PDB file of C-alpha atoms in Angstrom:
ATOM      1  CA  MET A1295      86.552  83.648  92.117  1.00  0.00           C
ATOM      2  CA  ARG A1296      84.278  85.679  90.926  1.00  0.00           C
ATOM      3  CA  THR A1297      82.943  88.934  92.084  1.00  0.00           C
ATOM      4  CA  VAL A1298      81.087  92.049  91.272  1.00  0.00           C
ATOM      5  CA  VAL A1299      83.474  95.280  91.200  1.00  0.00           C
ATOM      6  CA  ASN A1300      80.539  97.754  89.089  1.00  0.00           C
ATOM      7  CA  ASP A1301      78.510  97.000  86.401  1.00  0.00           C
ATOM      8  CA  ALA A1302      80.928  98.741  83.379  1.00  0.00           C
ATOM      9  CA  GLU A1303      83.793  96.627  84.358  1.00  0.00           C
ATOM     10  CA  PRO A1304      83.833  92.650  83.804  1.00  0.00           C
ATOM     11  CA  THR A1305      84.524  90.814  87.074  1.00  0.00           C
ATOM     12  CA  PRO A1306      87.589  90.045  88.078  1.00  0.00           C
ATOM     13  CA  TYR A1307      89.488  86.761  88.491  1.00  0.00           C
ATOM     14  CA  LEU A1308      92.459  85.861  91.307  1.00  0.00           C
ATOM     15  CA  VAL A1309      95.621  84.128  90.063  1.00  0.00           C
ATOM     16  CA  ASP A1310      99.099  83.122  91.370  1.00  0.00           C
ATOM     17  CA  LEU A1311     102.062  85.777  90.951  1.00  0.00           C
ATOM     18  CA  SER A1312     105.371  84.425  90.644  1.00  0.00           C
ATOM     19  CA  ALA A1313     108.487  86.828  91.663  1.00  0.00           C
ATOM     20  CA  HIS A1314     108.965  86.841  87.819  1.00  0.00           C
ATOM     21  CA  GLU A1315     105.703  88.155  87.337  1.00  0.00           C
ATOM     22  CA  ILE A1316     105.765  90.469  90.119  1.00  0.00           C
ATOM     23  CA  ARG A1317     108.585  92.217  88.894  1.00  0.00           C
ATOM     24  CA  ARG A1318     107.132  92.344  85.738  1.00  0.00           C
ATOM     25  CA  ARG A1319     103.793  93.828  86.722  1.00  0.00           C
ATOM     26  CA  LEU A1320     105.646  96.077  89.852  1.00  0.00           C
ATOM     27  CA  PRO A1321     104.424  99.815  88.743  1.00  0.00           C
ATOM     28  CA  GLU A1322     101.249  98.220  88.222  1.00  0.00           C
ATOM     29  CA  ALA A1323     101.012  96.949  91.791  1.00  0.00           C
ATOM     30  CA  LEU A1324     102.592  99.948  93.178  1.00  0.00           C
ATOM     31  CA  SER A1325     100.171 102.411  91.287  1.00  0.00           C
ATOM     32  CA  ILE A1326      97.708 100.065  92.785  1.00  0.00           C
ATOM     33  CA  TYR A1327      99.457 100.397  96.758  1.00  0.00           C
ATOM     34  CA  VAL A1328      99.523 104.025  96.181  1.00  0.00           C
ATOM     35  CA  GLU A1329      96.081 104.716  95.625  1.00  0.00           C
ATOM     36  CA  ALA A1330      95.003 102.209  98.031  1.00  0.00           C
ATOM     37  CA  MET A1331      97.072 104.156 101.031  1.00  0.00           C
ATOM     38  CA  GLY A1332      96.598 107.615  99.850  1.00  0.00           C
ATOM     39  CA  TYR A1333     100.529 108.453  99.420  1.00  0.00           C
ATOM     40  CA  PRO A1334     101.459 111.010  97.027  1.00  0.00           C
ATOM     41  CA  GLN A1335     102.332 110.108  94.060  1.00  0.00           C
ATOM     42  CA  GLY A1336     106.604 109.401  93.739  1.00  0.00           C
ATOM     43  CA  THR A1337     106.039 107.131  96.998  1.00  0.00           C
ATOM     44  CA  GLU A1338     106.966 104.128  94.623  1.00  0.00           C
ATOM     45  CA  TYR A1339     110.133 104.568  93.510  1.00  0.00           C
ATOM     46  CA  HIS A1340     110.566 104.259  96.833  1.00  0.00           C
ATOM     47  CA  ARG A1341     108.899 101.127  97.464  1.00  0.00           C
ATOM     48  CA  ALA A1342     109.604  99.740  94.351  1.00  0.00           C
ATOM     49  CA  PRO A1343     113.558  98.409  95.670  1.00  0.00           C
ATOM     50  CA  MET A1344     112.081  96.104  99.134  1.00  0.00           C
ATOM     51  CA  TRP A1345     109.320  94.837  97.066  1.00  0.00           C
ATOM     52  CA  SER A1346     112.271  93.736  94.230  1.00  0.00           C
ATOM     53  CA  GLU A1347     114.207  92.776  97.466  1.00  0.00           C
ATOM     54  CA  HIS A1348     111.403  90.459  98.998  1.00  0.00           C
ATOM     55  CA  VAL A1349     110.092  88.690  96.441  1.00  0.00           C
ATOM     56  CA  LEU A1350     114.053  86.480  96.779  1.00  0.00           C
ATOM     57  CA  ARG A1351     112.756  85.952 100.822  1.00  0.00           C
ATOM     58  CA  PRO A1352     111.628  82.245 101.653  1.00  0.00           C
ATOM     59  CA  GLY A1353     108.784  81.211 101.223  1.00  0.00           C
ATOM     60  CA  TRP A1354     107.527  84.529  99.509  1.00  0.00           C
ATOM     61  CA  ARG A1355     103.951  84.050  97.415  1.00  0.00           C
ATOM     62  CA  GLY A1356     102.182  86.914  95.921  1.00  0.00           C
ATOM     63  CA  VAL A1357      98.397  86.635  94.324  1.00  0.00           C
ATOM     64  CA  GLY A1358      96.639  88.669  92.524  1.00  0.00           C
ATOM     65  CA  ALA A1359      93.243  89.982  90.897  1.00  0.00           C
ATOM     66  CA  VAL A1360      92.918  90.955  87.604  1.00  0.00           C
ATOM     67  CA  LEU A1361      90.484  91.633  85.352  1.00  0.00           C
ATOM     68  CA  PRO A1362      89.515  89.715  81.886  1.00  0.00           C
ATOM     69  CA  THR A1363      90.312  91.898  79.214  1.00  0.00           C
ATOM     70  CA  PRO A1364      93.255  91.239  76.694  1.00  0.00           C
ATOM     71  CA  GLU A1365      95.423  93.162  79.002  1.00  0.00           C
ATOM     72  CA  ALA A1366      94.141  91.489  82.160  1.00  0.00           C
ATOM     73  CA  PRO A1367      95.066  94.582  83.930  1.00  0.00           C
ATOM     74  CA  LEU A1368      95.818  94.103  87.557  1.00  0.00           C
ATOM     75  CA  VAL A1369      93.467  95.609  90.227  1.00  0.00           C
ATOM     76  CA  ALA A1370      94.353  94.318  93.939  1.00  0.00           C
ATOM     77  CA  VAL A1371      97.726  92.002  94.833  1.00  0.00           C
ATOM     78  CA  ALA A1372      99.096  90.839  98.318  1.00  0.00           C
ATOM     79  CA  TYR A1373     101.962  89.244  99.117  1.00  0.00           C
ATOM     80  CA  GLY A1374     103.988  87.634 102.316  1.00  0.00           C
ATOM     81  CA  TYR A1375     107.032  85.358 103.091  1.00  0.00           C
ATOM     82  CA  ARG A1376     108.080  83.478 106.512  1.00  0.00           C
ATOM     83  CA  GLY A1377     109.399  85.535 108.654  1.00  0.00           C
ATOM     84  CA  ALA A1378     113.171  85.363 110.096  1.00  0.00           C
ATOM     85  CA  ARG A1379     114.474  87.001 113.432  1.00  0.00           C
ATOM     86  CA  HIS A1380     117.199  88.899 110.767  1.00  0.00           C
ATOM     87  CA  GLN A1381     114.491  90.236 108.948  1.00  0.00           C
ATOM     88  CA  TRP A1382     113.447  94.724 110.389  1.00  0.00           C
ATOM     89  CA  TRP A1383     109.726  94.054 110.867  1.00  0.00           C
ATOM     90  CA  HIS A1384     110.591  90.832 113.179  1.00  0.00           C
ATOM     91  CA  GLN A1385     112.915  92.908 115.098  1.00  0.00           C
ATOM     92  CA  GLN A1386     111.081  96.058 115.081  1.00  0.00           C
ATOM     93  CA  VAL A1387     108.240  93.867 116.722  1.00  0.00           C
ATOM     94  CA  ARG A1388     110.259  92.247 118.749  1.00  0.00           C
ATOM     95  CA  GLU A1389     111.234  95.476 120.458  1.00  0.00           C
ATOM     96  CA  GLY A1390     107.623  96.829 120.910  1.00  0.00           C
ATOM     97  CA  LEU A1391     106.529  93.263 122.722  1.00  0.00           C
ATOM     98  CA  ARG A1392     108.739  93.600 124.877  1.00  0.00           C
ATOM     99  CA  ARG A1393     108.605  97.236 125.270  1.00  0.00           C
ATOM    100  CA  SER A1394     104.922  96.783 125.958  1.00  0.00           C
ATOM    101  CA  GLY A1395     106.070  94.282 128.902  1.00  0.00           C
ATOM    102  CA  SER A1396     105.104  91.155 127.163  1.00  0.00           C
ATOM    103  CA  SER A1397     106.713  88.326 128.367  1.00  0.00           C
ATOM    104  CA  THR A1398     109.553  86.088 126.293  1.00  0.00           C
ATOM    105  CA  GLU A1399     107.433  82.947 126.139  1.00  0.00           C
ATOM    106  CA  TYR A1400     104.520  85.124 124.774  1.00  0.00           C
ATOM    107  CA  ILE A1401     107.033  86.744 122.116  1.00  0.00           C
ATOM    108  CA  ASP A1402     108.475  83.798 121.284  1.00  0.00           C
ATOM    109  CA  ALA A1403     105.276  81.761 120.571  1.00  0.00           C
ATOM    110  CA  ILE A1404     104.262  84.904 118.139  1.00  0.00           C
ATOM    111  CA  LEU A1405     107.426  85.371 116.507  1.00  0.00           C
ATOM    112  CA  ASP A1406     109.036  81.769 116.330  1.00  0.00           C
ATOM    113  CA  ASP A1407     106.481  80.599 113.218  1.00  0.00           C
ATOM    114  CA  TYR A1408     105.119  82.628 111.004  1.00  0.00           C
ATOM    115  CA  PHE A1409     103.888  84.030 107.963  1.00  0.00           C
ATOM    116  CA  GLU A1410     103.984  87.725 107.038  1.00  0.00           C
ATOM    117  CA  LEU A1411     101.393  89.175 104.860  1.00  0.00           C
ATOM    118  CA  THR A1412     103.081  92.051 103.805  1.00  0.00           C
ATOM    119  CA  GLU A1413     100.913  93.979 101.423  1.00  0.00           C
ATOM    120  CA  LEU A1414      97.248  93.494 100.604  1.00  0.00           C
ATOM    121  CA  HIS A1415      96.083  96.132  98.581  1.00  0.00           C
ATOM    122  CA  VAL A1416      92.379  96.410  96.486  1.00  0.00           C
ATOM    123  CA  SER A1417      92.246  99.465  94.044  1.00  0.00           C
ATOM    124  CA  PRO A1418      89.874 102.013  95.053  1.00  0.00           C
ATOM    125  CA  SER A1419      87.241 101.071  92.294  1.00  0.00           C
ATOM    126  CA  ALA A1420      87.488  97.179  93.273  1.00  0.00           C
ATOM    127  CA  GLN A1421      87.243  98.043  97.078  1.00  0.00           C
ATOM    128  CA  GLY A1422      83.910  96.724  98.628  1.00  0.00           C
ATOM    129  CA  HIS A1423      83.037  93.483  96.913  1.00  0.00           C
ATOM    130  CA  GLY A1424      84.985  90.428  98.711  1.00  0.00           C
ATOM    131  CA  LEU A1425      88.378  90.631  96.858  1.00  0.00           C
ATOM    132  CA  GLY A1426      90.522  91.310 100.010  1.00  0.00           C
ATOM    133  CA  SER A1427      88.705  88.045 101.825  1.00  0.00           C
ATOM    134  CA  ALA A1428      90.077  86.370  98.274  1.00  0.00           C
ATOM    135  CA  LEU A1429      92.893  87.547  98.584  1.00  0.00           C
ATOM    136  CA  THR A1430      93.577  86.814 101.934  1.00  0.00           C
ATOM    137  CA  ARG A1431      92.523  83.019 101.850  1.00  0.00           C
ATOM    138  CA  ARG A1432      94.114  82.464  98.680  1.00  0.00           C
ATOM    139  CA  LEU A1433      97.254  83.503  99.960  1.00  0.00           C
ATOM    140  CA  LEU A1434      97.327  81.324 103.073  1.00  0.00           C
ATOM    141  CA  GLU A1435      96.027  78.577 101.444  1.00  0.00           C
ATOM    142  CA  GLY A1436      98.283  75.644 102.666  1.00  0.00           C
ATOM    143  CA  ARG A1437     101.023  77.744 104.751  1.00  0.00           C
ATOM    144  CA  GLU A1438     102.426  75.719 107.750  1.00  0.00           C
ATOM    145  CA  GLU A1439     103.507  78.008 110.036  1.00  0.00           C
ATOM    146  CA  ARG A1440     102.136  78.768 113.282  1.00  0.00           C
ATOM    147  CA  ASN A1441     100.379  81.995 113.050  1.00  0.00           C
ATOM    148  CA  VAL A1442     100.467  85.135 110.127  1.00  0.00           C
ATOM    149  CA  LEU A1443     100.970  88.571 111.465  1.00  0.00           C
ATOM    150  CA  LEU A1444     100.527  91.818 109.973  1.00  0.00           C
ATOM    151  CA  SER A1445     101.059  95.195 110.132  1.00  0.00           C
ATOM    152  CA  THR A1446      97.874  98.496 109.369  1.00  0.00           C
ATOM    153  CA  PRO A1447      98.329 101.708 110.158  1.00  0.00           C
ATOM    154  CA  GLU A1448      95.514 102.643 113.901  1.00  0.00           C
ATOM    155  CA  VAL A1449      93.064 104.725 112.420  1.00  0.00           C
ATOM    156  CA  ALA A1450      90.232 106.032 114.886  1.00  0.00           C
ATOM    157  CA  GLU A1451      87.330 103.067 116.286  1.00  0.00           C
ATOM    158  CA  GLU A1452      88.836 100.993 113.173  1.00  0.00           C
ATOM    159  CA  GLY A1453      87.274 102.704 111.117  1.00  0.00           C
ATOM    160  CA  ASN A1454      87.799 101.820 107.681  1.00  0.00           C
ATOM    161  CA  ARG A1455      88.005  98.968 105.350  1.00  0.00           C
ATOM    162  CA  ALA A1456      91.576  97.584 106.479  1.00  0.00           C
ATOM    163  CA  TRP A1457      90.058  97.040 109.889  1.00  0.00           C
ATOM    164  CA  ARG A1458      86.868  95.883 108.592  1.00  0.00           C
ATOM    165  CA  LEU A1459      87.962  92.716 106.481  1.00  0.00           C
ATOM    166  CA  TYR A1460      91.246  92.153 109.357  1.00  0.00           C
ATOM    167  CA  ARG A1461      88.790  91.901 112.062  1.00  0.00           C
ATOM    168  CA  ARG A1462      85.950  90.016 109.622  1.00  0.00           C
ATOM    169  CA  LEU A1463      88.307  87.312 109.142  1.00  0.00           C
ATOM    170  CA  GLY A1464      89.189  87.087 113.026  1.00  0.00           C
ATOM    171  CA  PHE A1465      92.804  88.721 112.895  1.00  0.00           C
ATOM    172  CA  GLU A1466      93.173  89.521 116.844  1.00  0.00           C
ATOM    173  CA  ASP A1467      95.165  92.185 118.450  1.00  0.00           C
ATOM    174  CA  VAL A1468      99.266  91.504 119.481  1.00  0.00           C
ATOM    175  CA  LEU A1469     100.447  95.327 119.495  1.00  0.00           C
ATOM    176  CA  ARG A1470      98.408  98.193 119.435  1.00  0.00           C
ATOM    177  CA  ASN A1471     100.163 101.994 118.935  1.00  0.00           C
ATOM    178  CA  PHE A1472     103.302 101.053 118.136  1.00  0.00           C
ATOM    179  CA  THR A1473     105.598 103.562 116.202  1.00  0.00           C
ATOM    180  CA  PHE A1474     107.246 101.696 113.362  1.00  0.00           C
ATOM    181  CA  ALA A1475     111.314 103.528 113.296  1.00  0.00           C
ATOM    182  CA  GLY A1476     110.800 105.919 110.474  1.00  0.00           C
ATOM    183  CA  ASP A1477     107.006 105.748 110.362  1.00  0.00           C
ATOM    184  CA  ARG A1478     105.322 108.391 112.704  1.00  0.00           C
ATOM    185  CA  ARG A1479     102.242 106.522 112.325  1.00  0.00           C
ATOM    186  CA  PRO A1480     100.707 104.657 115.165  1.00  0.00           C
ATOM    187  CA  PHE A1481     100.327 100.785 113.785  1.00  0.00           C
ATOM    188  CA  ALA A1482      98.655  97.635 114.664  1.00  0.00           C
ATOM    189  CA  VAL A1483     100.272  94.426 114.568  1.00  0.00           C
ATOM    190  CA  LEU A1484      97.271  91.960 114.423  1.00  0.00           C
ATOM    191  CA  GLY A1485      97.731  87.790 114.175  1.00  0.00           C
ATOM    192  CA  HIS A1486      95.967  84.601 113.057  1.00  0.00           C
ATOM    193  CA  ALA A1487      96.261  81.000 114.070  1.00  0.00           C
ATOM    194  CA  LEU A1488      97.405  78.516 110.887  1.00  0.00           C
ATOM    195  CA  PRO A1489      95.925  77.134 109.440  1.00  0.00           C
ATOM    196  CA  PHE A1490      93.575  79.381 107.678  1.00  0.00           C
ATOM    197  CA  GLU A1491      89.431  78.836 108.770  1.00  0.00           C
TER     198      GLU A1491
END
């Protein structure tokens, strides 16, 4: 992966992140998350325990993009794992689909065998150069689940980089304008069949 970020910085490259590596680099990864999502400083302290727990889930995989310098700083991070009925996100989406009037057969087809693309974040200074697409493809390479699911905040007319990325990659609507417990913002749940083309 060779992607030009800007003329002043070297080209980032993709790396697989082990559970140990993501834990070691958690402050750096969460800094990208907070900056990319526009969250207030301090949000990372609340998210750190969750990210640390996620690496223990079956099928966890992480990837990142780093700059080829001695410090090899992260400029992007993505991870996910195999979805399961006992997980909070799964339960929330299942209930949302049920309330939306989806049939039990449809809900089971969507949620019985999926990879949850849990986090995908590119530092604002590195956005717009194909890293999001490259991270997604690397993360989903060789996955054996039937499909991949993700959630992203709703925005007017799907008008941000995340939405443009997901639509360009072929993600389709599963559930729209859904409010997760504990978050007032509406979210969309999007899905794509695997293997990822």
